[in-house]
Short mmCIF file of C-alpha atoms in Angstrom, two decimals:
data_model
loop_
_atom_site.label_atom_id
_atom_site.label_comp_id
_atom_site.label_asym_id
_atom_site.label_seq_id
_atom_site.Cartn_x
_atom_site.Cartn_y
_atom_site.Cartn_z
CA MET A 1 -0.44 -0.24 0.16
CA PHE A 2 0.64 3.19 -0.41
CA PRO A 3 2.19 4.59 3.25
CA GLY A 4 0.24 5.67 5.69
CA ARG A 5 -0.77 4.66 9.67
CA VAL A 6 -3.44 2.14 10.72
CA PRO A 7 -5.28 4.35 13.32
CA THR A 8 -4.63 3.17 16.69
CA ASP A 9 -6.88 5.76 19.04
CA ARG A 10 -9.86 3.72 19.12
CA ARG A 11 -11.72 7.14 18.52
CA ALA A 12 -10.19 7.19 15.29
CA PHE A 13 -11.09 3.39 14.43
CA LEU A 14 -14.51 3.95 15.53
CA PHE A 15 -14.77 6.54 13.04
CA ALA A 16 -12.94 4.71 10.13
CA ALA A 17 -15.69 1.98 10.72
CA GLY A 18 -17.69 4.51 8.97
CA SER A 19 -20.99 3.06 8.26
CA THR A 20 -24.19 1.16 10.43
CA ALA A 21 -22.08 -2.26 9.27
CA GLY A 22 -19.29 -0.77 10.18
CA ALA A 23 -20.45 -0.04 13.64
CA ALA A 24 -22.34 -3.03 14.06
CA ALA A 25 -18.69 -4.84 13.41
CA ALA A 26 -17.40 -2.70 15.82
CA ALA A 27 -19.76 -3.03 18.45
CA VAL A 28 -19.14 -7.05 17.63
CA LEU A 29 -14.97 -6.58 18.03
CA GLY A 30 -15.63 -3.98 20.76
CA SER A 31 -14.44 -6.23 23.75
CA THR A 32 -11.16 -7.05 21.06
CA ALA A 33 -11.07 -3.64 20.00
CA ARG A 34 -10.64 -2.88 23.96
CA ALA A 35 -8.30 -5.06 24.54
CA ALA A 36 -5.91 -4.55 21.79
CA ASP A 37 -6.12 -0.90 22.67
CA GLN A 38 -4.54 -1.79 25.85
CA ARG A 39 -1.14 -3.34 23.81
CA ALA A 40 2.23 -0.60 22.16
CA PRO A 41 3.69 -2.01 19.59
CA PRO A 42 7.10 -3.28 20.66
CA GLY A 43 9.22 -0.65 21.93
CA ALA A 44 6.31 1.55 22.95
CA GLN A 45 4.02 2.34 26.13
CA TYR A 46 0.20 2.80 25.38
CA PHE A 47 -1.04 5.68 27.01
CA GLU A 48 -4.97 7.14 26.78
CA ILE A 49 -5.21 9.99 23.83
CA PRO A 50 -6.79 12.94 25.14
CA ALA A 51 -9.23 14.93 23.17
CA ASP A 52 -7.19 17.57 23.51
CA PRO A 53 -3.97 17.84 24.71
CA THR A 54 -3.92 21.35 25.61
CA LYS A 55 -6.56 21.00 28.37
CA GLU A 56 -5.12 18.48 30.33
CA LEU A 57 -1.41 17.80 31.80
CA GLY A 58 0.72 15.59 30.30
CA ARG A 59 3.08 12.51 31.97
CA ALA A 60 5.36 14.06 34.75
CA VAL A 61 8.92 14.02 33.82
CA ALA A 62 10.73 10.80 34.00
CA ALA A 63 7.38 8.86 34.80
CA ASP A 64 9.28 6.44 32.52
CA GLY A 65 11.58 5.69 34.57
CA GLY A 66 14.46 6.91 33.22
CA TYR A 67 14.72 6.02 29.95
CA GLY A 68 12.34 6.81 26.84
CA SER A 69 10.57 4.20 24.35
CA ARG A 70 8.76 5.09 20.86
CA SER A 71 5.57 6.70 20.38
CA GLN A 72 2.58 3.91 20.60
CA PHE A 73 2.01 5.30 16.52
CA GLU A 74 5.20 3.76 15.47
CA SER A 75 4.69 0.00 14.95
CA GLU A 76 7.98 -1.06 12.31
CA VAL A 77 9.51 -3.80 13.59
CA ARG A 78 12.00 -6.84 12.69
CA TRP A 79 10.98 -9.37 10.02
CA ARG A 80 12.31 -12.86 11.16
CA TYR A 81 12.74 -15.15 8.25
CA PRO A 82 11.19 -18.25 8.80
CA THR A 83 13.73 -20.17 9.04
CA PRO A 84 12.61 -23.72 11.26
CA ASN A 85 15.42 -23.13 13.91
CA GLU A 86 14.25 -19.51 15.42
CA TYR A 87 17.98 -19.31 17.72
CA THR A 88 20.04 -19.84 14.07
CA SER A 89 17.89 -17.60 12.07
CA TRP A 90 17.71 -13.56 10.70
CA SER A 91 15.74 -10.93 11.44
CA MET A 92 15.31 -7.81 8.52
CA THR A 93 14.92 -3.81 8.81
CA PRO A 94 12.13 -2.44 7.25
CA LEU A 95 14.42 -0.32 5.01
CA ASP A 96 11.34 1.45 3.64
CA LYS A 97 9.91 2.81 6.92
CA MET A 98 13.67 3.86 7.88
CA LEU A 99 14.62 8.23 7.82
CA GLY A 100 17.19 9.78 7.00
CA ASN A 101 20.42 7.49 7.15
CA LEU A 102 21.06 6.14 10.22
CA THR A 103 19.04 2.65 11.49
CA ALA A 104 17.91 3.07 14.49
CA SER A 105 19.35 0.56 17.29
CA GLY A 106 16.12 -1.57 17.74
CA LEU A 107 15.60 -2.20 13.62
CA HIS A 108 19.26 -2.95 12.95
CA PHE A 109 19.40 -6.18 11.38
CA GLU A 110 20.78 -9.50 13.38
CA ARG A 111 22.02 -13.02 11.98
CA HIS A 112 22.44 -15.52 14.81
CA HIS A 113 24.05 -19.02 14.62
CA GLY A 114 23.57 -19.99 18.56
CA GLY A 115 20.79 -17.62 19.64
CA ILE A 116 21.67 -14.29 21.72
CA PRO A 117 23.79 -14.82 25.02
CA THR A 118 23.89 -12.67 28.30
CA ILE A 119 26.93 -11.50 28.97
CA ASP A 120 27.97 -9.65 32.04
CA PRO A 121 30.28 -6.95 31.04
CA LEU A 122 32.09 -7.31 34.47
CA ARG A 123 33.15 -10.85 34.54
CA HIS A 124 33.62 -10.40 29.90
CA MET A 125 37.04 -10.62 28.65
CA LEU A 126 38.69 -10.84 25.03
CA LEU A 127 42.04 -12.57 25.24
CA VAL A 128 44.37 -11.51 22.66
CA HIS A 129 47.45 -13.79 21.61
CA GLY A 130 48.90 -15.93 19.09
CA MET A 131 52.02 -14.32 17.18
CA VAL A 132 52.52 -11.59 19.77
CA SER A 133 54.75 -10.50 22.36
CA THR A 134 53.19 -10.74 25.46
CA ALA A 135 49.25 -12.31 25.16
CA LYS A 136 47.10 -10.44 27.61
CA LYS A 137 43.53 -10.69 29.04
CA PHE A 138 41.43 -7.10 28.61
CA SER A 139 38.05 -6.71 30.85
CA MET A 140 35.91 -4.69 29.63
CA ALA A 141 37.47 -1.92 31.75
CA ASP A 142 40.50 -2.20 30.72
CA ILE A 143 39.43 -1.78 26.77
CA LYS A 144 37.73 1.38 27.96
CA ARG A 145 40.75 2.86 29.14
CA PHE A 146 42.29 3.06 25.75
CA PRO A 147 41.35 6.08 23.59
CA SER A 148 38.54 5.21 21.40
CA VAL A 149 37.08 6.78 17.88
CA THR A 150 32.99 7.09 16.69
CA ARG A 151 32.49 6.23 13.31
CA LYS A 152 29.33 5.63 10.84
CA TYR A 153 29.83 2.14 8.82
CA PHE A 154 27.00 0.22 7.42
CA ILE A 155 27.03 -3.56 8.00
CA GLU A 156 25.30 -5.82 5.44
CA CYS A 157 25.15 -9.40 5.37
CA SER A 158 26.92 -11.28 2.15
CA GLY A 159 23.93 -13.67 2.49
CA ASN A 160 21.31 -9.91 1.65
CA GLY A 161 19.30 -10.90 -1.52
CA LEU A 162 20.09 -14.19 -1.10
CA THR A 163 16.44 -15.26 -2.28
CA GLU A 164 16.17 -13.37 -5.82
CA TRP A 165 19.10 -14.51 -7.60
CA ASN A 166 16.56 -17.53 -9.27
CA LYS A 167 13.17 -15.31 -9.66
CA PRO A 168 11.82 -12.23 -7.66
CA THR A 169 10.22 -14.12 -4.83
CA LEU A 170 10.44 -11.61 -1.85
CA LYS A 171 7.56 -9.17 -2.06
CA THR A 172 9.10 -5.79 0.06
CA VAL A 173 12.37 -4.13 0.24
CA GLN A 174 12.85 -5.43 3.80
CA GLY A 175 12.53 -8.67 2.55
CA THR A 176 14.60 -7.95 -0.58
CA HIS A 177 17.70 -5.88 1.28
CA GLY A 178 16.78 -6.02 4.97
CA LEU A 179 19.82 -7.19 5.64
CA LEU A 180 21.71 -4.16 5.69
CA SER A 181 22.02 -1.64 8.57
CA THR A 182 23.78 1.40 9.39
CA SER A 183 24.95 2.84 13.08
CA GLU A 184 27.55 4.96 14.26
CA TRP A 185 30.23 2.72 16.98
CA THR A 186 32.31 3.63 18.93
CA GLY A 187 35.44 1.79 19.95
CA VAL A 188 39.07 0.94 20.30
CA GLN A 189 41.04 0.20 17.31
CA PHE A 190 42.94 -3.03 16.87
CA ALA A 191 46.15 -1.01 16.17
CA THR A 192 45.96 -0.01 19.76
CA ILE A 193 45.69 -3.39 21.34
CA ALA A 194 48.17 -4.77 18.91
CA ARG A 195 50.19 -1.82 20.01
CA GLU A 196 49.67 -3.26 23.69
CA VAL A 197 50.45 -6.78 22.41
CA GLY A 198 53.29 -6.22 20.73
CA LEU A 199 53.09 -8.29 17.18
CA ASP A 200 55.75 -11.00 16.07
CA ASP A 201 56.85 -11.06 12.22
CA GLY A 202 55.21 -12.94 10.00
CA GLY A 203 51.21 -12.53 11.62
CA THR A 204 49.25 -12.16 8.71
CA TRP A 205 46.04 -13.66 10.25
CA VAL A 206 43.36 -13.37 12.79
CA LEU A 207 41.13 -15.42 14.24
CA ALA A 208 38.25 -13.81 15.48
CA GLU A 209 35.77 -15.88 18.12
CA GLY A 210 32.52 -15.03 20.07
CA ALA A 211 31.00 -15.99 22.69
CA ASP A 212 27.68 -17.09 21.53
CA ALA A 213 26.78 -20.81 21.82
CA ALA A 214 27.97 -21.16 17.70
CA VAL A 215 31.45 -19.82 18.73
CA MET A 216 31.45 -17.60 15.88
CA THR A 217 34.70 -17.94 14.15
CA ARG A 218 36.36 -16.07 11.18
CA SER A 219 40.02 -15.43 9.88
CA ILE A 220 40.72 -12.11 9.16
CA PRO A 221 44.13 -10.52 7.64
CA LEU A 222 46.00 -8.63 10.00
CA GLU A 223 46.52 -6.33 7.28
CA LYS A 224 42.90 -5.76 7.53
CA MET A 225 42.23 -5.59 10.88
CA LEU A 226 45.70 -2.83 11.46
CA LYS A 227 44.17 -0.60 9.28
CA ASN A 228 40.40 -0.17 10.34
CA GLY A 229 39.26 -3.07 12.74
CA LEU A 230 37.30 -1.65 15.66
CA LEU A 231 36.35 -3.26 19.03
CA ALA A 232 33.43 -1.72 19.45
CA TYR A 233 31.71 -1.31 22.96
CA GLY A 234 29.07 1.48 21.39
CA GLN A 235 25.97 1.99 19.02
CA ASN A 236 24.35 4.91 18.04
CA GLY A 237 25.20 6.77 21.81
CA GLU A 238 24.49 3.77 24.26
CA ALA A 239 25.69 0.67 24.98
CA ILE A 240 25.67 -2.23 21.92
CA ARG A 241 22.45 -4.09 22.27
CA PRO A 242 22.34 -7.78 23.19
CA GLU A 243 21.67 -8.47 20.13
CA GLN A 244 24.16 -6.70 17.95
CA GLY A 245 27.27 -7.73 20.26
CA TYR A 246 27.08 -6.04 23.75
CA PRO A 247 29.31 -5.56 25.52
CA LEU A 248 31.86 -6.06 22.66
CA ARG A 249 31.87 -6.34 18.87
CA LEU A 250 34.45 -6.83 16.27
CA ILE A 251 33.76 -4.17 13.15
CA LEU A 252 34.72 -4.51 10.15
CA PRO A 253 34.22 -1.63 7.63
CA GLY A 254 32.86 -2.84 4.00
CA TYR A 255 33.26 -6.56 5.05
CA GLU A 256 30.26 -9.27 4.63
CA GLY A 257 28.24 -9.03 8.12
CA ASN A 258 29.75 -12.67 9.34
CA THR A 259 33.30 -11.41 9.83
CA HIS A 260 31.99 -8.58 12.45
CA ILE A 261 32.07 -11.11 15.16
CA LYS A 262 29.47 -10.59 18.18
CA TRP A 263 30.12 -11.30 21.81
CA LEU A 264 34.21 -10.89 20.77
CA ARG A 265 36.54 -12.89 23.27
CA ARG A 266 39.49 -14.01 21.75
CA LEU A 267 41.51 -13.07 18.96
CA GLU A 268 44.34 -15.04 17.48
CA VAL A 269 47.33 -14.02 15.23
CA SER A 270 48.37 -16.51 13.36
CA ASP A 271 50.68 -16.33 9.82
CA LYS A 272 48.04 -18.42 8.41
CA PRO A 273 43.70 -18.23 8.28
CA PHE A 274 42.14 -21.24 9.98
CA MET A 275 40.24 -22.34 7.39
CA THR A 276 37.14 -22.70 10.10
CA ARG A 277 33.42 -24.37 9.11
CA GLU A 278 32.48 -20.48 8.31
CA GLU A 279 35.08 -20.40 6.03
CA THR A 280 34.87 -23.37 3.74
CA SER A 281 31.29 -24.86 4.49
CA LYS A 282 30.17 -21.24 4.43
CA TYR A 283 30.55 -17.93 3.03
CA THR A 284 32.47 -19.43 -0.35
CA ASP A 285 30.83 -18.23 -3.69
CA LEU A 286 30.07 -21.12 -5.65
CA MET A 287 31.38 -20.09 -9.22
CA ALA A 288 29.91 -21.28 -12.72
CA ASN A 289 32.37 -24.06 -13.54
CA GLY A 290 31.85 -25.13 -10.15
CA LYS A 291 34.88 -23.74 -8.42
CA ALA A 292 33.97 -21.73 -5.44
CA ARG A 293 35.39 -18.35 -4.12
CA GLN A 294 36.79 -18.21 -0.63
CA PHE A 295 37.97 -15.18 1.45
CA THR A 296 35.66 -12.40 -0.95
CA PHE A 297 35.33 -10.33 2.16
CA GLU A 298 34.16 -7.03 0.30
CA MET A 299 30.93 -6.01 -0.21
CA GLU A 300 30.87 -4.32 -3.52
CA ALA A 301 28.83 -1.15 -4.57
CA LYS A 302 24.98 -1.72 -4.31
CA SER A 303 21.53 0.38 -3.87
CA VAL A 304 18.34 0.62 -3.63
CA ILE A 305 14.92 2.29 -3.95
CA THR A 306 12.58 2.40 -0.61
CA PHE A 307 10.28 4.32 -1.91
CA PRO A 308 8.45 3.43 -4.18
CA SER A 309 9.04 -0.35 -3.54
CA GLY A 310 7.33 -3.92 -3.05
CA GLU A 311 4.21 -4.06 -1.85
CA MET A 312 2.79 -0.18 -1.87
CA LYS A 313 0.56 1.31 -3.92
CA LEU A 314 1.19 4.70 -5.74
CA PRO A 315 -2.91 6.40 -5.60
CA GLY A 316 -2.66 8.25 -9.11
CA PRO A 317 -0.47 9.72 -11.81
CA GLY A 318 1.81 12.87 -10.49
CA PHE A 319 4.88 14.33 -8.69
CA TYR A 320 6.44 11.32 -6.38
CA ASP A 321 10.11 12.08 -4.11
CA VAL A 322 11.91 8.52 -5.18
CA THR A 323 14.51 8.19 -2.67
CA GLY A 324 16.32 5.07 -1.51
CA LEU A 325 20.16 3.92 -0.04
CA ALA A 326 23.19 3.38 -1.78
CA TRP A 327 26.47 1.62 0.02
CA SER A 328 29.96 0.14 -1.09
CA GLY A 329 32.79 -1.63 1.09
CA ARG A 330 35.06 -0.47 -1.39
CA GLY A 331 34.50 3.57 0.15
CA ARG A 332 32.47 6.48 -0.58
CA VAL A 333 29.88 6.24 -2.78
CA GLN A 334 30.76 9.11 -5.86
CA SER A 335 27.18 8.60 -7.91
CA VAL A 336 23.79 7.42 -7.53
CA GLU A 337 21.86 7.00 -11.09
CA VAL A 338 17.60 6.39 -11.35
CA SER A 339 15.79 4.45 -14.32
CA SER A 340 12.06 4.83 -14.60
CA ASP A 341 12.46 2.66 -17.82
CA ALA A 342 14.19 -0.78 -16.86
CA GLY A 343 17.56 0.35 -17.61
CA LYS A 344 17.51 2.15 -21.00
CA THR A 345 17.75 5.73 -19.60
CA TRP A 346 19.45 7.18 -16.51
CA TYR A 347 19.59 10.12 -14.67
CA PRO A 348 21.72 11.46 -11.96
CA ALA A 349 19.87 11.04 -8.42
CA HIS A 350 20.47 13.72 -5.87
CA MET A 351 22.56 12.32 -2.74
CA GLU A 352 20.49 14.23 0.72
CA SER A 353 24.31 14.20 2.51
CA ILE A 354 27.84 13.98 1.63
CA PRO A 355 28.95 10.84 1.50
CA GLU A 356 31.38 9.01 4.02
CA PRO A 357 33.52 6.08 3.71
CA ILE A 358 32.13 2.83 3.83
CA CYS A 359 28.56 4.17 5.28
CA THR A 360 24.99 4.51 3.10
CA VAL A 361 23.58 7.82 1.97
CA ARG A 362 20.14 8.38 1.01
CA PHE A 363 19.58 9.57 -2.60
CA SER A 364 16.44 10.78 -4.13
CA PHE A 365 14.86 11.82 -7.79
CA PRO A 366 12.18 13.84 -8.70
CA TRP A 367 9.66 11.99 -10.69
CA ILE A 368 6.33 12.88 -12.52
CA TRP A 369 4.45 9.14 -12.90
CA ASP A 370 2.47 9.62 -16.36
CA GLY A 371 0.17 6.36 -15.07
CA LYS A 372 1.33 3.98 -17.06
CA PRO A 373 3.73 0.97 -16.77
CA ALA A 374 6.76 2.37 -15.46
CA VAL A 375 10.02 0.23 -14.07
CA LEU A 376 11.92 1.54 -10.98
CA GLN A 377 15.61 0.58 -10.80
CA SER A 378 18.38 3.00 -9.41
CA ARG A 379 22.90 2.37 -10.17
CA CYS A 380 25.49 2.84 -7.87
CA THR A 381 28.79 3.80 -8.86
CA ASP A 382 31.83 4.18 -5.90
CA GLU A 383 34.90 5.84 -5.24
CA THR A 384 36.90 3.59 -6.96
CA GLY A 385 34.77 3.21 -10.38
CA TYR A 386 32.91 0.30 -10.01
CA ILE A 387 29.59 0.36 -11.18
CA GLN A 388 26.34 -1.68 -9.33
CA PRO A 389 26.09 -4.65 -12.15
CA THR A 390 22.39 -5.70 -13.41
CA LEU A 391 21.44 -9.45 -12.51
CA ALA A 392 22.35 -11.51 -15.71
CA GLN A 393 25.94 -9.62 -15.86
CA LEU A 394 26.54 -11.26 -12.34
CA VAL A 395 24.91 -14.74 -12.91
CA ALA A 396 26.99 -15.04 -16.27
CA ILE A 397 29.95 -15.13 -13.57
CA ARG A 398 28.43 -16.72 -10.80
CA GLY A 399 26.29 -19.00 -12.61
CA ALA A 400 22.65 -20.13 -10.83
CA ASN A 401 24.89 -23.10 -8.81
CA GLY A 402 22.06 -24.64 -5.77
CA PRO A 403 19.12 -23.97 -4.40
CA PHE A 404 18.99 -20.59 -4.71
CA GLY A 405 21.18 -20.08 -7.73
CA SER A 406 24.42 -18.65 -6.10
CA ILE A 407 23.30 -17.45 -2.40
CA TYR A 408 26.12 -14.49 -1.51
CA HIS A 409 27.02 -11.38 -2.60
CA LEU A 410 23.91 -9.74 -4.97
CA ASN A 411 24.81 -7.07 -5.88
CA ALA A 412 22.58 -6.26 -9.18
CA ILE A 413 20.39 -3.56 -9.58
CA GLN A 414 16.94 -4.09 -8.68
CA SER A 415 13.29 -4.00 -10.37
CA TRP A 416 10.47 -2.08 -9.12
CA ALA A 417 7.26 -2.79 -11.40
CA VAL A 418 5.05 -0.35 -11.34
CA ALA A 419 1.62 -1.01 -13.01
CA ALA A 420 -0.74 1.16 -14.26
CA ASP A 421 -3.35 0.72 -10.63
CA GLY A 422 -0.11 2.24 -9.08
CA SER A 423 0.90 -1.37 -7.22
CA VAL A 424 4.33 -1.47 -7.14
CA THR A 425 6.27 -5.57 -7.71
CA ASN A 426 9.28 -7.41 -7.36
CA VAL A 427 10.18 -8.00 -10.71
CA HIS A 428 13.82 -9.35 -13.17
CA ALA A 429 13.72 -6.59 -15.70
#
C-alpha cells in the first residue's frame, strides 16, 4: 500500500469503520478492540489519548523510569525470515520505513548462529594471543581506558538478497534488502591493542571468536585489522544492544557481516588462515564452473529504491520523490542514477548528504509518473569507479548453482515494476 498509518486511537478506529455496518461490526468486536487498545507496539507504551492535549496535563517528567520509549503510533519492527530454527536465523530491517541515513538500534538487522547470549560485562574478557610478544587478557574496563574513536559504518550480511538470484521471491524491500543497517559505532581501534601486546614478525591473519553458543569464528587478514578494525562497545550513543554483540563486537568496515564477530572474546594472531567451518562449508561463493571463491570479504557497490518499493501502491499519476539508499564496502559512493524505463535511460539522483567512507547515503530523484507502467531502478558507482552490475552480468560470472542459484554477494540492480493501477511489485528486468 501507499505509506500510511493505521489508526491506533479507538475513536479514530470506530470513525474509520464509518457506516452502520461498520459500527455494528465494531460493536461486535468491541471487547477485542478494547483489549487491543491496551497493547502498544514493541518498544512503546500505550497511553490514553486526550481529546485535546492542551486541556490536561501530560505525563510527569521521568515517569518512564528514565529510559525513553518510542511513540505508540510507530509500529515498525524487524521481520524474522521463517527458518525452521528460530535460534539460527535472521531478522531484517524495514528499510522502507527508515528515515535519514542511520538505522535505529532496535531495528538493526540480526544474524544469529546460536541465539543471543546474556553476558555480564563485569566478567567478560578479551584474550589476545598467538604470534604476539605478550599475550594479554583485557576486561571491558581495560578496553574502555584506551582512546576511543567513533565512526559511521554500514553492515551488510553477505546473504542479503539470497532468495532473489533465480526469480523475484520476496515482495518487499525489507525482504529483498533488509540485511543492511547503518550505525554510529564507538570503540577502540585494533591497532591500539596490537601496540599493547606487540606483534611478532610473520603474522598475517587473526582469528576472531565470539562468546555465543555457536562460538562463531572467522579468519581476518591482519592488514585489515590494523587498517580499520574496531573493537566496538558503543552503538548510536549507547552500549551495543545484546543482539548486536554486547558488550564487545568486532567491526570491520566494508567486510561482509559475518566477519563482524559479536560477543568478541578472543583474537589469535597467526601466519595463516584457520579454515573454520564458516569459511569452508559456509560463506564461500560457488562459481559457474563449479569452483568456489573463498575469503571474498568486501561488499561491493549497491543501491536500492526504498520508495516506492514492493507492496506499495501509488494513489495516482503525478509527482513522487523517489528515494533510496546506496553504499559500497570499497569506500565512498560517488554517484547514483535512477531509471524509470528498466535501465534504458538513466538520470543522476540527488544525494542528501556528503557521502562518508563505507557508509550508506540516502538519495532522491524527482519523478513525475504519467500513469503508464514503469520499471524503477537505481545504479550506484563508488569512488573506485566500480559500477553496480545488472543481475544478468552477475549470473554470467557466478552461474545458477544451488537451490537459490548462487547465495552470497548479490549486489545487482533491483527492479520495481509500477503497474497502471499504481501497485508496485518486485520483478527481474
